[in-house]
PDB file of C-alpha atoms in Angstrom:
ATOM      1  CA  MET A 247     -26.078  25.981 -16.584  1.00 88.00           C
ATOM      2  CA  ASN A 248     -24.038  23.186 -14.746  1.00 86.00           C
ATOM      3  CA  PHE A 249     -20.195  22.482 -15.986  1.00 88.00           C
ATOM      4  CA  ALA A 250     -20.357  19.212 -16.425  1.00 91.00           C
ATOM      5  CA  SER A 251     -16.639  17.745 -17.372  1.00 94.00           C
ATOM      6  CA  ILE A 252     -13.442  17.814 -19.524  1.00 94.00           C
ATOM      7  CA  ARG A 253     -13.268  15.818 -21.977  1.00 95.00           C
ATOM      8  CA  ILE A 254      -9.601  14.893 -23.402  1.00 96.00           C
ATOM      9  CA  ILE A 255      -9.703  13.037 -27.185  1.00 96.00           C
ATOM     10  CA  THR A 256      -6.613  11.038 -27.866  1.00 96.00           C
ATOM     11  CA  HIS A 257      -5.384   8.447 -29.559  1.00 95.00           C
ATOM     12  CA  ASP A 258      -5.544   5.875 -26.828  1.00 96.00           C
ATOM     13  CA  VAL A 259      -8.206   6.149 -24.884  1.00 97.00           C
ATOM     14  CA  GLU A 260      -7.347   2.447 -23.026  1.00 97.00           C
ATOM     15  CA  ARG A 261      -3.946   4.365 -21.545  1.00 97.00           C
ATOM     16  CA  LEU A 262      -4.836   8.141 -21.321  1.00 97.00           C
ATOM     17  CA  THR A 263      -8.447   6.286 -19.229  1.00 98.00           C
ATOM     18  CA  ARG A 264      -5.037   3.880 -16.903  1.00 97.00           C
ATOM     19  CA  PHE A 265      -3.518   7.570 -16.709  1.00 97.00           C
ATOM     20  CA  TYR A 266      -6.248   9.094 -14.836  1.00 97.00           C
ATOM     21  CA  GLU A 267      -7.633   6.167 -12.610  1.00 97.00           C
ATOM     22  CA  THR A 268      -3.812   6.127 -11.495  1.00 97.00           C
ATOM     23  CA  VAL A 269      -3.860   9.642 -10.725  1.00 97.00           C
ATOM     24  CA  THR A 270      -6.988  10.133  -8.978  1.00 96.00           C
ATOM     25  CA  GLY A 271      -7.007   6.415  -7.841  1.00 96.00           C
ATOM     26  CA  THR A 272     -10.836   6.255  -9.369  1.00 96.00           C
ATOM     27  CA  THR A 273     -12.098   3.827 -11.948  1.00 98.00           C
ATOM     28  CA  ALA A 274     -13.106   4.604 -14.385  1.00 98.00           C
ATOM     29  CA  ILE A 275     -17.097   4.323 -16.004  1.00 98.00           C
ATOM     30  CA  ARG A 276     -16.289   2.737 -20.417  1.00 97.00           C
ATOM     31  CA  PRO A 277     -19.989   3.305 -21.636  1.00 96.00           C
ATOM     32  CA  ALA A 278     -18.180   1.593 -24.966  1.00 96.00           C
ATOM     33  CA  PRO A 279     -14.450   1.284 -25.978  1.00 95.00           C
ATOM     34  CA  VAL A 280     -14.566   5.039 -27.585  1.00 97.00           C
ATOM     35  CA  PHE A 281     -15.094   6.802 -24.648  1.00 97.00           C
ATOM     36  CA  ALA A 282     -14.694   6.018 -20.861  1.00 98.00           C
ATOM     37  CA  GLU A 283     -15.197   8.744 -17.097  1.00 98.00           C
ATOM     38  CA  ILE A 284     -13.198  10.106 -14.936  1.00 97.00           C
ATOM     39  CA  ARG A 285     -16.494  10.618 -12.364  1.00 96.00           C
ATOM     40  CA  THR A 286     -14.571  12.883  -8.577  1.00 93.00           C
ATOM     41  CA  GLY A 287     -16.347  14.403  -5.842  1.00 89.00           C
ATOM     42  CA  THR A 288     -16.080  17.510  -7.997  1.00 90.00           C
ATOM     43  CA  ALA A 289     -15.541  16.889 -11.874  1.00 91.00           C
ATOM     44  CA  VAL A 290     -14.934  14.396 -14.633  1.00 95.00           C
ATOM     45  CA  ILE A 291     -12.557  14.257 -17.248  1.00 96.00           C
ATOM     46  CA  ALA A 292     -14.029  12.560 -20.203  1.00 97.00           C
ATOM     47  CA  ILE A 293     -11.651  10.418 -22.541  1.00 97.00           C
ATOM     48  CA  ALA A 294     -12.432   9.994 -25.746  1.00 96.00           C
ATOM     49  CA  SER A 295     -11.156   8.664 -29.262  1.00 96.00           C
ATOM     50  CA  THR A 296     -10.545  10.575 -32.070  1.00 94.00           C
ATOM     51  CA  ALA A 297     -12.956   8.463 -34.233  1.00 94.00           C
ATOM     52  CA  THR A 298     -16.009  10.956 -31.873  1.00 94.00           C
ATOM     53  CA  VAL A 299     -15.255  12.946 -32.998  1.00 94.00           C
ATOM     54  CA  THR A 300     -14.628  12.152 -36.769  1.00 90.00           C
ATOM     55  CA  MET A 301     -18.082  14.771 -37.351  1.00 93.00           C
ATOM     56  CA  LEU A 302     -16.556  17.968 -36.862  1.00 94.00           C
ATOM     57  CA  GLY A 303     -13.884  17.399 -39.709  1.00 92.00           C
ATOM     58  CA  ASP A 304     -10.928  20.033 -40.191  1.00 92.00           C
ATOM     59  CA  HIS A 305     -12.404  21.159 -36.604  1.00 93.00           C
ATOM     60  CA  ALA A 306     -11.951  17.982 -34.697  1.00 90.00           C
ATOM     61  CA  PRO A 307      -9.309  18.458 -31.459  1.00 89.00           C
ATOM     62  CA  ARG A 308      -5.916  16.651 -32.058  1.00 89.00           C
ATOM     63  CA  PRO A 309      -4.381  15.075 -29.726  1.00 90.00           C
ATOM     64  CA  GLY A 310      -0.924  15.917 -28.178  1.00 84.00           C
ATOM     65  CA  ARG A 311      -1.711  19.322 -29.254  1.00 80.00           C
ATOM     66  CA  ASN A 312      -3.048  21.526 -25.996  1.00 82.00           C
ATOM     67  CA  ASP A 313      -0.053  23.879 -24.718  1.00 81.00           C
ATOM     68  CA  SER A 314      -3.006  26.404 -23.037  1.00 86.00           C
ATOM     69  CA  LEU A 315      -5.211  24.041 -20.662  1.00 91.00           C
ATOM     70  CA  ILE A 316      -3.732  22.507 -17.296  1.00 95.00           C
ATOM     71  CA  VAL A 317      -6.512  19.988 -15.579  1.00 96.00           C
ATOM     72  CA  GLU A 318      -6.094  20.597 -11.900  1.00 96.00           C
ATOM     73  CA  PHE A 319      -6.969  18.790  -9.098  1.00 96.00           C
ATOM     74  CA  LEU A 320      -7.497  19.527  -5.575  1.00 96.00           C
ATOM     75  CA  VAL A 321      -5.705  17.329  -2.849  1.00 97.00           C
ATOM     76  CA  THR A 322      -5.056  16.978   0.552  1.00 96.00           C
ATOM     77  CA  ASP A 323      -1.702  16.330   0.230  1.00 97.00           C
ATOM     78  CA  VAL A 324       0.383  16.643  -2.420  1.00 98.00           C
ATOM     79  CA  ASP A 325       4.116  15.500  -1.657  1.00 98.00           C
ATOM     80  CA  ALA A 326       2.218  12.675  -0.766  1.00 98.00           C
ATOM     81  CA  ASP A 327       0.654  12.645  -4.589  1.00 98.00           C
ATOM     82  CA  PHE A 328       3.304  12.870  -5.934  1.00 98.00           C
ATOM     83  CA  ALA A 329       5.674  10.428  -3.925  1.00 98.00           C
ATOM     84  CA  ARG A 330       2.273   7.646  -4.853  1.00 97.00           C
ATOM     85  CA  LEU A 331       2.951   8.403  -8.910  1.00 97.00           C
ATOM     86  CA  ARG A 332       6.285   8.838  -9.430  1.00 96.00           C
ATOM     87  CA  THR A 333       6.966   6.193 -10.529  1.00 96.00           C
ATOM     88  CA  ALA A 334       4.216   6.650 -12.861  1.00 94.00           C
ATOM     89  CA  LEU A 335       4.740   9.259 -14.167  1.00 97.00           C
ATOM     90  CA  GLU A 336       6.911   9.555 -17.420  1.00 94.00           C
ATOM     91  CA  TYR A 337       7.554  13.513 -17.873  1.00 95.00           C
ATOM     92  CA  VAL A 338       7.576  15.876 -14.379  1.00 98.00           C
ATOM     93  CA  VAL A 339       7.346  19.866 -15.003  1.00 97.00           C
ATOM     94  CA  LEU A 340       7.559  21.427 -11.477  1.00 98.00           C
ATOM     95  CA  GLU A 341       8.455  18.814  -8.812  1.00 97.00           C
ATOM     96  CA  PRO A 342       6.091  20.285  -5.469  1.00 98.00           C
ATOM     97  CA  THR A 343       6.860  23.391  -4.494  1.00 97.00           C
ATOM     98  CA  THR A 344       5.649  25.961  -2.784  1.00 97.00           C
ATOM     99  CA  MET A 345       4.005  28.534  -5.100  1.00 96.00           C
ATOM    100  CA  PRO A 346       4.653  32.423  -4.326  1.00 96.00           C
ATOM    101  CA  TRP A 347       0.957  32.705  -4.133  1.00 95.00           C
ATOM    102  CA  GLY A 348       1.391  29.819  -1.405  1.00 96.00           C
ATOM    103  CA  ASN A 349      -0.343  27.074  -3.645  1.00 97.00           C
ATOM    104  CA  ARG A 350       1.996  23.787  -3.058  1.00 97.00           C
ATOM    105  CA  SER A 351       1.866  22.402  -6.333  1.00 98.00           C
ATOM    106  CA  THR A 352       3.160  19.101  -9.131  1.00 98.00           C
ATOM    107  CA  LEU A 353       3.343  19.573 -12.771  1.00 98.00           C
ATOM    108  CA  PHE A 354       3.313  17.172 -14.844  1.00 98.00           C
ATOM    109  CA  ARG A 355       2.596  15.470 -18.186  1.00 96.00           C
ATOM    110  CA  ASP A 356       0.046  13.016 -18.730  1.00 96.00           C
ATOM    111  CA  PRO A 357       1.260   9.716 -21.784  1.00 95.00           C
ATOM    112  CA  ASP A 358      -0.506  12.424 -24.421  1.00 95.00           C
ATOM    113  CA  GLY A 359       1.396  15.317 -23.106  1.00 94.00           C
ATOM    114  CA  ASN A 360      -1.518  17.202 -22.043  1.00 95.00           C
ATOM    115  CA  LEU A 361      -0.219  19.606 -18.244  1.00 96.00           C
ATOM    116  CA  VAL A 362      -1.660  17.941 -15.148  1.00 97.00           C
ATOM    117  CA  ASN A 363      -1.590  20.174 -11.537  1.00 97.00           C
ATOM    118  CA  LEU A 364      -1.970  18.485  -8.734  1.00 98.00           C
ATOM    119  CA  PHE A 365      -2.665  21.810  -6.140  1.00 98.00           C
ATOM    120  CA  SER A 366      -3.692  22.160  -2.329  1.00 97.00           C
ATOM    121  CA  ARG A 367      -3.797  25.776  -0.934  1.00 95.00           C
ATOM    122  CA  PRO A 368      -2.402  26.557   1.822  1.00 90.00           C
ATOM    123  CA  GLY A 369      -3.860  25.231   6.027  1.00 80.00           C
ATOM    124  CA  ASN A 370      -5.316  22.230   3.978  1.00 66.00           C
TER     125      ASN A 370
END
């Protein structure tokens, strides 16, 4: 079994896709208006409209309701990436900080309110 992707369900595929394209510096693949994928070297972020999960009825994921997941990106220089993204970020949760376990991290929210962490490990 191989981990394939994280899929974020949203009311606005285009807005969220543009945000993650900015964060990753990667152009999304858009096979349909209701779906996009951002493929990095190690993972995929899938972004999908609520229309893609309607068949799940009351069990369908609801956009903007996540309080238990953090989308994380391993980067070389947290401070440089934060400086590059700062004007695109509406809600910064944690400015670049060295964590007690040694990682350098910054956390912010995407346009739907999901937490995003850019981090580097000690010695990177």
